[in-house]
């Protein structure tokens, strides 16, 4: 089972695809999201967004934003992506 991850800014779609894991830095600390995670909405702070599929990791830096998790879909609305 996997998650659907979408990372978007107001200007572009940064990433869209299936992943096994998403790691983010929220205003409450670091979060790791796996399939079947409970629904969640949280504010993200500046830091790395990391995702993994089949033991291959990728990451981007964001300047902040919001994250929503619902029904195995993770949506990240980022202010800016470097």
JSON list of N, CA and C in Angstrom, two decimals:
[
{"chain": "A", "resi": 1, "resn": "UNK", "atom": "N", "xyz": [0.84, -1.18, 0.00]},
{"chain": "A", "resi": 1, "resn": "UNK", "atom": "CA", "xyz": [0.00, 0.00, 0.00]},
{"chain": "A", "resi": 1, "resn": "UNK", "atom": "C", "xyz": [0.89, 1.24, 0.00]},
{"chain": "A", "resi": 2, "resn": "UNK", "atom": "N", "xyz": [0.47, 2.27, -0.74]},
{"chain": "A", "resi": 2, "resn": "UNK", "atom": "CA", "xyz": [1.26, 3.49, -0.83]},
{"chain": "A", "resi": 2, "resn": "UNK", "atom": "C", "xyz": [0.38, 4.71, -0.59]},
{"chain": "A", "resi": 3, "resn": "UNK", "atom": "N", "xyz": [1.05, 5.84, -0.55]},
{"chain": "A", "resi": 3, "resn": "UNK", "atom": "CA", "xyz": [0.40, 7.14, -0.42]},
{"chain": "A", "resi": 3, "resn": "UNK", "atom": "C", "xyz": [0.48, 7.86, -1.76]},
{"chain": "A", "resi": 4, "resn": "UNK", "atom": "N", "xyz": [-0.45, 8.73, -2.01]},
{"chain": "A", "resi": 4, "resn": "UNK", "atom": "CA", "xyz": [-0.38, 9.64, -3.16]},
{"chain": "A", "resi": 4, "resn": "UNK", "atom": "C", "xyz": [0.13, 10.97, -2.61]},
{"chain": "A", "resi": 5, "resn": "UNK", "atom": "N", "xyz": [1.24, 11.48, -3.12]},
{"chain": "A", "resi": 5, "resn": "UNK", "atom": "CA", "xyz": [1.81, 12.74, -2.66]},
{"chain": "A", "resi": 5, "resn": "UNK", "atom": "C", "xyz": [1.71, 13.78, -3.76]},
{"chain": "A", "resi": 6, "resn": "UNK", "atom": "N", "xyz": [1.23, 14.97, -3.38]},
{"chain": "A", "resi": 6, "resn": "UNK", "atom": "CA", "xyz": [1.23, 16.12, -4.28]},
{"chain": "A", "resi": 6, "resn": "UNK", "atom": "C", "xyz": [1.87, 17.28, -3.56]},
{"chain": "A", "resi": 7, "resn": "UNK", "atom": "N", "xyz": [2.87, 17.89, -4.18]},
{"chain": "A", "resi": 7, "resn": "UNK", "atom": "CA", "xyz": [3.51, 19.09, -3.66]},
{"chain": "A", "resi": 7, "resn": "UNK", "atom": "C", "xyz": [3.29, 20.18, -4.69]},
{"chain": "A", "resi": 8, "resn": "UNK", "atom": "N", "xyz": [2.63, 21.26, -4.29]},
{"chain": "A", "resi": 8, "resn": "UNK", "atom": "CA", "xyz": [2.31, 22.34, -5.21]},
{"chain": "A", "resi": 8, "resn": "UNK", "atom": "C", "xyz": [2.63, 23.69, -4.58]},
{"chain": "A", "resi": 9, "resn": "UNK", "atom": "N", "xyz": [2.92, 24.66, -5.44]},
{"chain": "A", "resi": 9, "resn": "UNK", "atom": "CA", "xyz": [3.00, 26.06, -5.04]},
{"chain": "A", "resi": 9, "resn": "UNK", "atom": "C", "xyz": [1.95, 26.81, -5.84]},
{"chain": "A", "resi": 10, "resn": "UNK", "atom": "N", "xyz": [1.85, 28.09, -5.62]},
{"chain": "A", "resi": 10, "resn": "UNK", "atom": "CA", "xyz": [0.88, 28.87, -6.40]},
{"chain": "A", "resi": 10, "resn": "UNK", "atom": "C", "xyz": [1.30, 28.97, -7.86]},
{"chain": "A", "resi": 11, "resn": "UNK", "atom": "N", "xyz": [2.57, 28.65, -8.14]},
{"chain": "A", "resi": 11, "resn": "UNK", "atom": "CA", "xyz": [3.09, 28.79, -9.50]},
{"chain": "A", "resi": 11, "resn": "UNK", "atom": "C", "xyz": [3.21, 27.48, -10.27]},
{"chain": "A", "resi": 12, "resn": "UNK", "atom": "N", "xyz": [3.38, 26.36, -9.55]},
{"chain": "A", "resi": 12, "resn": "UNK", "atom": "CA", "xyz": [3.62, 25.12, -10.30]},
{"chain": "A", "resi": 12, "resn": "UNK", "atom": "C", "xyz": [3.33, 23.88, -9.46]},
{"chain": "A", "resi": 13, "resn": "UNK", "atom": "N", "xyz": [3.20, 22.75, -10.16]},
{"chain": "A", "resi": 13, "resn": "UNK", "atom": "CA", "xyz": [3.10, 21.45, -9.53]},
{"chain": "A", "resi": 13, "resn": "UNK", "atom": "C", "xyz": [4.52, 20.91, -9.42]},
{"chain": "A", "resi": 14, "resn": "UNK", "atom": "N", "xyz": [5.02, 20.75, -8.20]},
{"chain": "A", "resi": 14, "resn": "UNK", "atom": "CA", "xyz": [6.40, 20.34, -7.97]},
{"chain": "A", "resi": 14, "resn": "UNK", "atom": "C", "xyz": [6.57, 18.83, -8.08]},
{"chain": "A", "resi": 15, "resn": "UNK", "atom": "N", "xyz": [5.65, 18.07, -7.50]},
{"chain": "A", "resi": 15, "resn": "UNK", "atom": "CA", "xyz": [5.73, 16.61, -7.53]},
{"chain": "A", "resi": 15, "resn": "UNK", "atom": "C", "xyz": [4.34, 16.03, -7.39]},
{"chain": "A", "resi": 16, "resn": "UNK", "atom": "N", "xyz": [4.09, 14.95, -8.10]},
{"chain": "A", "resi": 16, "resn": "UNK", "atom": "CA", "xyz": [2.85, 14.21, -7.96]},
{"chain": "A", "resi": 16, "resn": "UNK", "atom": "C", "xyz": [3.16, 12.75, -8.25]},
{"chain": "A", "resi": 17, "resn": "UNK", "atom": "N", "xyz": [2.90, 11.88, -7.27]},
{"chain": "A", "resi": 17, "resn": "UNK", "atom": "CA", "xyz": [3.16, 10.47, -7.49]},
{"chain": "A", "resi": 17, "resn": "UNK", "atom": "C", "xyz": [2.94, 9.63, -6.25]},
{"chain": "A", "resi": 18, "resn": "UNK", "atom": "N", "xyz": [3.12, 8.34, -6.41]},
{"chain": "A", "resi": 18, "resn": "UNK", "atom": "CA", "xyz": [2.97, 7.40, -5.30]},
{"chain": "A", "resi": 18, "resn": "UNK", "atom": "C", "xyz": [4.26, 7.33, -4.50]},
{"chain": "A", "resi": 19, "resn": "UNK", "atom": "N", "xyz": [4.13, 7.25, -3.18]},
{"chain": "A", "resi": 19, "resn": "UNK", "atom": "CA", "xyz": [5.28, 7.16, -2.28]},
{"chain": "A", "resi": 19, "resn": "UNK", "atom": "C", "xyz": [4.94, 6.19, -1.15]},
{"chain": "A", "resi": 20, "resn": "UNK", "atom": "N", "xyz": [5.99, 5.74, -0.45]},
{"chain": "A", "resi": 20, "resn": "UNK", "atom": "CA", "xyz": [5.81, 4.87, 0.71]},
{"chain": "A", "resi": 20, "resn": "UNK", "atom": "C", "xyz": [5.85, 5.65, 2.02]},
{"chain": "A", "resi": 21, "resn": "UNK", "atom": "N", "xyz": [6.48, 6.84, 2.00]},
{"chain": "A", "resi": 21, "resn": "UNK", "atom": "CA", "xyz": [6.72, 7.61, 3.22]},
{"chain": "A", "resi": 21, "resn": "UNK", "atom": "C", "xyz": [6.89, 9.08, 2.87]},
{"chain": "A", "resi": 22, "resn": "UNK", "atom": "N", "xyz": [6.41, 9.96, 3.75]},
{"chain": "A", "resi": 22, "resn": "UNK", "atom": "CA", "xyz": [6.63, 11.40, 3.61]},
{"chain": "A", "resi": 22, "resn": "UNK", "atom": "C", "xyz": [7.11, 11.92, 4.96]},
{"chain": "A", "resi": 23, "resn": "UNK", "atom": "N", "xyz": [8.19, 12.70, 4.95]},
{"chain": "A", "resi": 23, "resn": "UNK", "atom": "CA", "xyz": [8.69, 13.33, 6.17]},
{"chain": "A", "resi": 23, "resn": "UNK", "atom": "C", "xyz": [8.68, 14.84, 6.00]},
{"chain": "A", "resi": 24, "resn": "UNK", "atom": "N", "xyz": [8.14, 15.55, 7.01]},
{"chain": "A", "resi": 24, "resn": "UNK", "atom": "CA", "xyz": [8.04, 17.01, 6.95]},
{"chain": "A", "resi": 24, "resn": "UNK", "atom": "C", "xyz": [8.38, 17.61, 8.31]},
{"chain": "A", "resi": 25, "resn": "UNK", "atom": "N", "xyz": [8.58, 18.92, 8.30]},
{"chain": "A", "resi": 25, "resn": "UNK", "atom": "CA", "xyz": [8.83, 19.66, 9.53]},
{"chain": "A", "resi": 25, "resn": "UNK", "atom": "C", "xyz": [7.64, 20.59, 9.74]},
{"chain": "A", "resi": 26, "resn": "UNK", "atom": "N", "xyz": [6.88, 20.34, 10.81]},
{"chain": "A", "resi": 26, "resn": "UNK", "atom": "CA", "xyz": [5.70, 21.16, 11.09]},
{"chain": "A", "resi": 26, "resn": "UNK", "atom": "C", "xyz": [6.00, 22.12, 12.23]},
{"chain": "A", "resi": 27, "resn": "UNK", "atom": "N", "xyz": [5.04, 22.98, 12.51]},
{"chain": "A", "resi": 27, "resn": "UNK", "atom": "CA", "xyz": [5.20, 23.92, 13.63]},
{"chain": "A", "resi": 27, "resn": "UNK", "atom": "C", "xyz": [5.22, 23.19, 14.97]},
{"chain": "A", "resi": 28, "resn": "UNK", "atom": "N", "xyz": [4.78, 21.93, 15.00]},
{"chain": "A", "resi": 28, "resn": "UNK", "atom": "CA", "xyz": [4.80, 21.12, 16.22]},
{"chain": "A", "resi": 28, "resn": "UNK", "atom": "C", "xyz": [5.99, 20.16, 16.29]},
{"chain": "A", "resi": 29, "resn": "UNK", "atom": "N", "xyz": [6.83, 20.12, 15.26]},
{"chain": "A", "resi": 29, "resn": "UNK", "atom": "CA", "xyz": [7.97, 19.21, 15.23]},
{"chain": "A", "resi": 29, "resn": "UNK", "atom": "C", "xyz": [7.98, 18.42, 13.94]},
{"chain": "A", "resi": 30, "resn": "UNK", "atom": "N", "xyz": [8.82, 17.40, 13.90]},
{"chain": "A", "resi": 30, "resn": "UNK", "atom": "CA", "xyz": [8.94, 16.58, 12.69]},
{"chain": "A", "resi": 30, "resn": "UNK", "atom": "C", "xyz": [7.85, 15.52, 12.65]},
{"chain": "A", "resi": 31, "resn": "UNK", "atom": "N", "xyz": [7.34, 15.28, 11.45]},
{"chain": "A", "resi": 31, "resn": "UNK", "atom": "CA", "xyz": [6.29, 14.28, 11.23]},
{"chain": "A", "resi": 31, "resn": "UNK", "atom": "C", "xyz": [6.73, 13.27, 10.18]},
{"chain": "A", "resi": 32, "resn": "UNK", "atom": "N", "xyz": [6.41, 12.02, 10.43]},
{"chain": "A", "resi": 32, "resn": "UNK", "atom": "CA", "xyz": [6.59, 10.97, 9.44]},
{"chain": "A", "resi": 32, "resn": "UNK", "atom": "C", "xyz": [5.22, 10.40, 9.10]},
{"chain": "A", "resi": 33, "resn": "UNK", "atom": "N", "xyz": [4.91, 10.34, 7.83]},
{"chain": "A", "resi": 33, "resn": "UNK", "atom": "CA", "xyz": [3.58, 9.91, 7.40]},
{"chain": "A", "resi": 33, "resn": "UNK", "atom": "C", "xyz": [3.71, 8.63, 6.57]},
{"chain": "A", "resi": 34, "resn": "UNK", "atom": "N", "xyz": [2.99, 7.62, 7.00]},
{"chain": "A", "resi": 34, "resn": "UNK", "atom": "CA", "xyz": [2.95, 6.32, 6.33]},
{"chain": "A", "resi": 34, "resn": "UNK", "atom": "C", "xyz": [1.51, 6.05, 5.87]},
{"chain": "A", "resi": 35, "resn": "UNK", "atom": "N", "xyz": [1.31, 5.06, 4.99]},
{"chain": "A", "resi": 35, "resn": "UNK", "atom": "CA", "xyz": [-0.06, 4.70, 4.61]},
{"chain": "A", "resi": 35, "resn": "UNK", "atom": "C", "xyz": [-0.94, 4.44, 5.82]},
{"chain": "A", "resi": 36, "resn": "UNK", "atom": "N", "xyz": [-2.21, 4.76, 5.70]},
{"chain": "A", "resi": 36, "resn": "UNK", "atom": "CA", "xyz": [-3.23, 4.62, 6.74]},
{"chain": "A", "resi": 36, "resn": "UNK", "atom": "C", "xyz": [-3.08, 5.65, 7.88]},
{"chain": "A", "resi": 37, "resn": "UNK", "atom": "N", "xyz": [-2.34, 6.73, 7.63]},
{"chain": "A", "resi": 37, "resn": "UNK", "atom": "CA", "xyz": [-2.20, 7.78, 8.64]},
{"chain": "A", "resi": 37, "resn": "UNK", "atom": "C", "xyz": [-3.56, 8.42, 8.89]},
{"chain": "A", "resi": 38, "resn": "UNK", "atom": "N", "xyz": [-3.79, 8.84, 10.12]},
{"chain": "A", "resi": 38, "resn": "UNK", "atom": "CA", "xyz": [-5.06, 9.50, 10.46]},
{"chain": "A", "resi": 38, "resn": "UNK", "atom": "C", "xyz": [-5.16, 10.83, 9.71]},
{"chain": "A", "resi": 39, "resn": "UNK", "atom": "N", "xyz": [-6.37, 11.31, 9.44]},
{"chain": "A", "resi": 39, "resn": "UNK", "atom": "CA", "xyz": [-6.53, 12.61, 8.79]},
{"chain": "A", "resi": 39, "resn": "UNK", "atom": "C", "xyz": [-5.84, 13.71, 9.61]},
{"chain": "A", "resi": 40, "resn": "UNK", "atom": "N", "xyz": [-5.23, 14.65, 8.90]},
{"chain": "A", "resi": 40, "resn": "UNK", "atom": "CA", "xyz": [-4.42, 15.68, 9.56]},
{"chain": "A", "resi": 40, "resn": "UNK", "atom": "C", "xyz": [-4.33, 16.91, 8.68]},
{"chain": "A", "resi": 41, "resn": "UNK", "atom": "N", "xyz": [-4.37, 18.08, 9.31]},
{"chain": "A", "resi": 41, "resn": "UNK", "atom": "CA", "xyz": [-4.03, 19.34, 8.66]},
{"chain": "A", "resi": 41, "resn": "UNK", "atom": "C", "xyz": [-3.08, 20.05, 9.59]},
{"chain": "A", "resi": 42, "resn": "UNK", "atom": "N", "xyz": [-1.93, 20.49, 9.07]},
{"chain": "A", "resi": 42, "resn": "UNK", "atom": "CA", "xyz": [-0.95, 21.17, 9.92]},
{"chain": "A", "resi": 42, "resn": "UNK", "atom": "C", "xyz": [-0.17, 22.20, 9.12]},
{"chain": "A", "resi": 43, "resn": "UNK", "atom": "N", "xyz": [0.37, 23.17, 9.83]},
{"chain": "A", "resi": 43, "resn": "UNK", "atom": "CA", "xyz": [1.22, 24.19, 9.22]},
{"chain": "A", "resi": 43, "resn": "UNK", "atom": "C", "xyz": [2.64, 23.66, 9.13]},
{"chain": "A", "resi": 44, "resn": "UNK", "atom": "N", "xyz": [3.28, 23.90, 8.00]},
{"chain": "A", "resi": 44, "resn": "UNK", "atom": "CA", "xyz": [4.67, 23.49, 7.80]},
{"chain": "A", "resi": 44, "resn": "UNK", "atom": "C", "xyz": [5.59, 24.70, 7.96]},
{"chain": "A", "resi": 45, "resn": "UNK", "atom": "N", "xyz": [6.78, 24.44, 8.48]},
{"chain": "A", "resi": 45, "resn": "UNK", "atom": "CA", "xyz": [7.79, 25.49, 8.62]},
{"chain": "A", "resi": 45, "resn": "UNK", "atom": "C", "xyz": [8.90, 25.24, 7.61]},
{"chain": "A", "resi": 46, "resn": "UNK", "atom": "N", "xyz": [9.81, 26.17, 7.50]},
{"chain": "A", "resi": 46, "resn": "UNK", "atom": "CA", "xyz": [10.92, 26.04, 6.57]},
{"chain": "A", "resi": 46, "resn": "UNK", "atom": "C", "xyz": [11.71, 24.77, 6.87]},
{"chain": "A", "resi": 47, "resn": "UNK", "atom": "N", "xyz": [12.00, 24.01, 5.84]},
{"chain": "A", "resi": 47, "resn": "UNK", "atom": "CA", "xyz": [12.76, 22.78, 6.00]},
{"chain": "A", "resi": 47, "resn": "UNK", "atom": "C", "xyz": [12.60, 21.86, 4.81]},
{"chain": "A", "resi": 48, "resn": "UNK", "atom": "N", "xyz": [13.05, 20.64, 4.99]},
{"chain": "A", "resi": 48, "resn": "UNK", "atom": "CA", "xyz": [13.00, 19.64, 3.91]},
{"chain": "A", "resi": 48, "resn": "UNK", "atom": "C", "xyz": [11.71, 18.84, 3.95]},
{"chain": "A", "resi": 49, "resn": "UNK", "atom": "N", "xyz": [11.21, 18.54, 2.77]},
{"chain": "A", "resi": 49, "resn": "UNK", "atom": "CA", "xyz": [10.16, 17.54, 2.60]},
{"chain": "A", "resi": 49, "resn": "UNK", "atom": "C", "xyz": [10.86, 16.35, 1.95]},
{"chain": "A", "resi": 50, "resn": "UNK", "atom": "N", "xyz": [10.79, 15.21, 2.60]},
{"chain": "A", "resi": 50, "resn": "UNK", "atom": "CA", "xyz": [11.44, 14.00, 2.11]},
{"chain": "A", "resi": 50, "resn": "UNK", "atom": "C", "xyz": [10.38, 12.96, 1.80]},
{"chain": "A", "resi": 51, "resn": "UNK", "atom": "N", "xyz": [10.54, 12.25, 0.69]},
{"chain": "A", "resi": 51, "resn": "UNK", "atom": "CA", "xyz": [9.63, 11.15, 0.40]},
{"chain": "A", "resi": 51, "resn": "UNK", "atom": "C", "xyz": [10.45, 9.97, -0.12]},
{"chain": "A", "resi": 52, "resn": "UNK", "atom": "N", "xyz": [9.87, 8.81, 0.06]},
{"chain": "A", "resi": 52, "resn": "UNK", "atom": "CA", "xyz": [10.58, 7.58, -0.29]},
{"chain": "A", "resi": 52, "resn": "UNK", "atom": "C", "xyz": [9.63, 6.64, -1.04]},
{"chain": "A", "resi": 53, "resn": "UNK", "atom": "N", "xyz": [10.18, 6.01, -2.06]},
{"chain": "A", "resi": 53, "resn": "UNK", "atom": "CA", "xyz": [9.47, 4.97, -2.80]},
{"chain": "A", "resi": 53, "resn": "UNK", "atom": "C", "xyz": [10.47, 3.87, -3.12]},
{"chain": "A", "resi": 54, "resn": "UNK", "atom": "N", "xyz": [10.16, 2.65, -2.72]},
{"chain": "A", "resi": 54, "resn": "UNK", "atom": "CA", "xyz": [11.03, 1.50, -2.97]},
{"chain": "A", "resi": 54, "resn": "UNK", "atom": "C", "xyz": [12.47, 1.76, -2.50]},
{"chain": "A", "resi": 55, "resn": "UNK", "atom": "N", "xyz": [12.60, 2.32, -1.31]},
{"chain": "A", "resi": 55, "resn": "UNK", "atom": "CA", "xyz": [13.90, 2.60, -0.68]},
{"chain": "A", "resi": 55, "resn": "UNK", "atom": "C", "xyz": [14.74, 3.64, -1.41]},
{"chain": "A", "resi": 56, "resn": "UNK", "atom": "N", "xyz": [14.14, 4.42, -2.32]},
{"chain": "A", "resi": 56, "resn": "UNK", "atom": "CA", "xyz": [14.82, 5.53, -2.97]},
{"chain": "A", "resi": 56, "resn": "UNK", "atom": "C", "xyz": [14.21, 6.82, -2.45]},
{"chain": "A", "resi": 57, "resn": "UNK", "atom": "N", "xyz": [15.06, 7.70, -1.90]},
{"chain": "A", "resi": 57, "resn": "UNK", "atom": "CA", "xyz": [14.57, 8.94, -1.30]},
{"chain": "A", "resi": 57, "resn": "UNK", "atom": "C", "xyz": [14.80, 10.13, -2.23]},
{"chain": "A", "resi": 58, "resn": "UNK", "atom": "N", "xyz": [13.87, 11.08, -2.13]},
{"chain": "A", "resi": 58, "resn": "UNK", "atom": "CA", "xyz": [13.99, 12.36, -2.81]},
{"chain": "A", "resi": 58, "resn": "UNK", "atom": "C", "xyz": [13.59, 13.43, -1.81]},
{"chain": "A", "resi": 59, "resn": "UNK", "atom": "N", "xyz": [14.04, 14.67, -2.05]},
{"chain": "A", "resi": 59, "resn": "UNK", "atom": "CA", "xyz": [13.67, 15.75, -1.14]},
{"chain": "A", "resi": 59, "resn": "UNK", "atom": "C", "xyz": [13.69, 17.09, -1.85]},
{"chain": "A", "resi": 60, "resn": "UNK", "atom": "N", "xyz": [12.93, 18.02, -1.29]},
{"chain": "A", "resi": 60, "resn": "UNK", "atom": "CA", "xyz": [12.95, 19.41, -1.70]},
{"chain": "A", "resi": 60, "resn": "UNK", "atom": "C", "xyz": [12.93, 20.26, -0.44]},
{"chain": "A", "resi": 61, "resn": "UNK", "atom": "N", "xyz": [13.41, 21.49, -0.56]},
{"chain": "A", "resi": 61, "resn": "UNK", "atom": "CA", "xyz": [13.33, 22.45, 0.54]},
{"chain": "A", "resi": 61, "resn": "UNK", "atom": "C", "xyz": [12.14, 23.36, 0.30]},
{"chain": "A", "resi": 62, "resn": "UNK", "atom": "N", "xyz": [11.37, 23.60, 1.37]},
{"chain": "A", "resi": 62, "resn": "UNK", "atom": "CA", "xyz": [10.25, 24.53, 1.27]},
{"chain": "A", "resi": 62, "resn": "UNK", "atom": "C", "xyz": [10.44, 25.64, 2.29]},
{"chain": "A", "resi": 63, "resn": "UNK", "atom": "N", "xyz": [9.81, 26.77, 2.03]},
{"chain": "A", "resi": 63, "resn": "UNK", "atom": "CA", "xyz": [9.92, 27.91, 2.95]},
{"chain": "A", "resi": 63, "resn": "UNK", "atom": "C", "xyz": [8.78, 27.94, 3.95]},
{"chain": "A", "resi": 64, "resn": "UNK", "atom": "N", "xyz": [7.86, 26.99, 3.85]},
{"chain": "A", "resi": 64, "resn": "UNK", "atom": "CA", "xyz": [6.69, 26.93, 4.73]},
{"chain": "A", "resi": 64, "resn": "UNK", "atom": "C", "xyz": [5.47, 26.55, 3.91]},
{"chain": "A", "resi": 65, "resn": "UNK", "atom": "N", "xyz": [4.33, 26.40, 4.58]},
{"chain": "A", "resi": 65, "resn": "UNK", "atom": "CA", "xyz": [3.11, 26.06, 3.88]},
{"chain": "A", "resi": 65, "resn": "UNK", "atom": "C", "xyz": [2.17, 25.26, 4.76]},
{"chain": "A", "resi": 66, "resn": "UNK", "atom": "N", "xyz": [1.35, 24.44, 4.12]},
{"chain": "A", "resi": 66, "resn": "UNK", "atom": "CA", "xyz": [0.38, 23.62, 4.84]},
{"chain": "A", "resi": 66, "resn": "UNK", "atom": "C", "xyz": [0.38, 22.20, 4.28]},
{"chain": "A", "resi": 67, "resn": "UNK", "atom": "N", "xyz": [0.01, 21.25, 5.14]},
{"chain": "A", "resi": 67, "resn": "UNK", "atom": "CA", "xyz": [-0.06, 19.85, 4.76]},
{"chain": "A", "resi": 67, "resn": "UNK", "atom": "C", "xyz": [-1.42, 19.32, 5.14]},
{"chain": "A", "resi": 68, "resn": "UNK", "atom": "N", "xyz": [-2.01, 18.51, 4.24]},
{"chain": "A", "resi": 68, "resn": "UNK", "atom": "CA", "xyz": [-3.26, 17.82, 4.53]},
{"chain": "A", "resi": 68, "resn": "UNK", "atom": "C", "xyz": [-3.07, 16.34, 4.23]},
{"chain": "A", "resi": 69, "resn": "UNK", "atom": "N", "xyz": [-3.51, 15.49, 5.15]},
{"chain": "A", "resi": 69, "resn": "UNK", "atom": "CA", "xyz": [-3.51, 14.04, 4.95]},
{"chain": "A", "resi": 69, "resn": "UNK", "atom": "C", "xyz": [-4.95, 13.57, 5.07]},
{"chain": "A", "resi": 70, "resn": "UNK", "atom": "N", "xyz": [-5.44, 12.89, 4.03]},
{"chain": "A", "resi": 70, "resn": "UNK", "atom": "CA", "xyz": [-6.78, 12.31, 4.08]},
{"chain": "A", "resi": 70, "resn": "UNK", "atom": "C", "xyz": [-6.84, 11.15, 3.07]},
{"chain": "A", "resi": 71, "resn": "UNK", "atom": "N", "xyz": [-7.35, 10.02, 3.52]},
{"chain": "A", "resi": 71, "resn": "UNK", "atom": "CA", "xyz": [-7.54, 8.84, 2.66]},
{"chain": "A", "resi": 71, "resn": "UNK", "atom": "C", "xyz": [-6.29, 8.47, 1.85]},
{"chain": "A", "resi": 72, "resn": "UNK", "atom": "N", "xyz": [-5.15, 8.37, 2.52]},
{"chain": "A", "resi": 72, "resn": "UNK", "atom": "CA", "xyz": [-3.88, 8.00, 1.88]},
{"chain": "A", "resi": 72, "resn": "UNK", "atom": "C", "xyz": [-3.42, 8.98, 0.81]},
{"chain": "A", "resi": 73, "resn": "UNK", "atom": "N", "xyz": [-3.87, 10.23, 0.90]},
{"chain": "A", "resi": 73, "resn": "UNK", "atom": "CA", "xyz": [-3.40, 11.28, 0.00]},
{"chain": "A", "resi": 73, "resn": "UNK", "atom": "C", "xyz": [-2.79, 12.39, 0.84]},
{"chain": "A", "resi": 74, "resn": "UNK", "atom": "N", "xyz": [-1.56, 12.76, 0.52]},
{"chain": "A", "resi": 74, "resn": "UNK", "atom": "CA", "xyz": [-0.86, 13.84, 1.22]},
{"chain": "A", "resi": 74, "resn": "UNK", "atom": "C", "xyz": [-0.72, 15.00, 0.24]},
{"chain": "A", "resi": 75, "resn": "UNK", "atom": "N", "xyz": [-1.27, 16.15, 0.61]},
{"chain": "A", "resi": 75, "resn": "UNK", "atom": "CA", "xyz": [-1.17, 17.34, -0.22]},
{"chain": "A", "resi": 75, "resn": "UNK", "atom": "C", "xyz": [-0.37, 18.38, 0.55]},
{"chain": "A", "resi": 76, "resn": "UNK", "atom": "N", "xyz": [0.67, 18.90, -0.08]},
{"chain": "A", "resi": 76, "resn": "UNK", "atom": "CA", "xyz": [1.49, 19.95, 0.51]},
{"chain": "A", "resi": 76, "resn": "UNK", "atom": "C", "xyz": [1.34, 21.19, -0.34]},
{"chain": "A", "resi": 77, "resn": "UNK", "atom": "N", "xyz": [0.81, 22.25, 0.27]},
{"chain": "A", "resi": 77, "resn": "UNK", "atom": "CA", "xyz": [0.70, 23.56, -0.37]},
{"chain": "A", "resi": 77, "resn": "UNK", "atom": "C", "xyz": [1.86, 24.38, 0.15]},
{"chain": "A", "resi": 78, "resn": "UNK", "atom": "N", "xyz": [2.91, 24.50, -0.63]},
{"chain": "A", "resi": 78, "resn": "UNK", "atom": "CA", "xyz": [4.14, 25.16, -0.19]},
{"chain": "A", "resi": 78, "resn": "UNK", "atom": "C", "xyz": [4.16, 26.62, -0.61]},
{"chain": "A", "resi": 79, "resn": "UNK", "atom": "N", "xyz": [4.69, 27.46, 0.28]},
{"chain": "A", "resi": 79, "resn": "UNK", "atom": "CA", "xyz": [4.85, 28.87, -0.06]},
{"chain": "A", "resi": 79, "resn": "UNK", "atom": "C", "xyz": [5.86, 29.02, -1.19]},
{"chain": "A", "resi": 80, "resn": "UNK", "atom": "N", "xyz": [7.00, 28.36, -1.04]},
{"chain": "A", "resi": 80, "resn": "UNK", "atom": "CA", "xyz": [8.08, 28.43, -2.03]},
{"chain": "A", "resi": 80, "resn": "UNK", "atom": "C", "xyz": [8.89, 27.15, -1.94]},
{"chain": "A", "resi": 81, "resn": "UNK", "atom": "N", "xyz": [9.36, 26.65, -3.08]},
{"chain": "A", "resi": 81, "resn": "UNK", "atom": "CA", "xyz": [10.18, 25.45, -3.13]},
{"chain": "A", "resi": 81, "resn": "UNK", "atom": "C", "xyz": [11.52, 25.79, -3.77]},
{"chain": "A", "resi": 82, "resn": "UNK", "atom": "N", "xyz": [12.59, 25.37, -3.11]},
{"chain": "A", "resi": 82, "resn": "UNK", "atom": "CA", "xyz": [13.95, 25.60, -3.66]},
{"chain": "A", "resi": 82, "resn": "UNK", "atom": "C", "xyz": [14.49, 24.34, -4.27]}
]
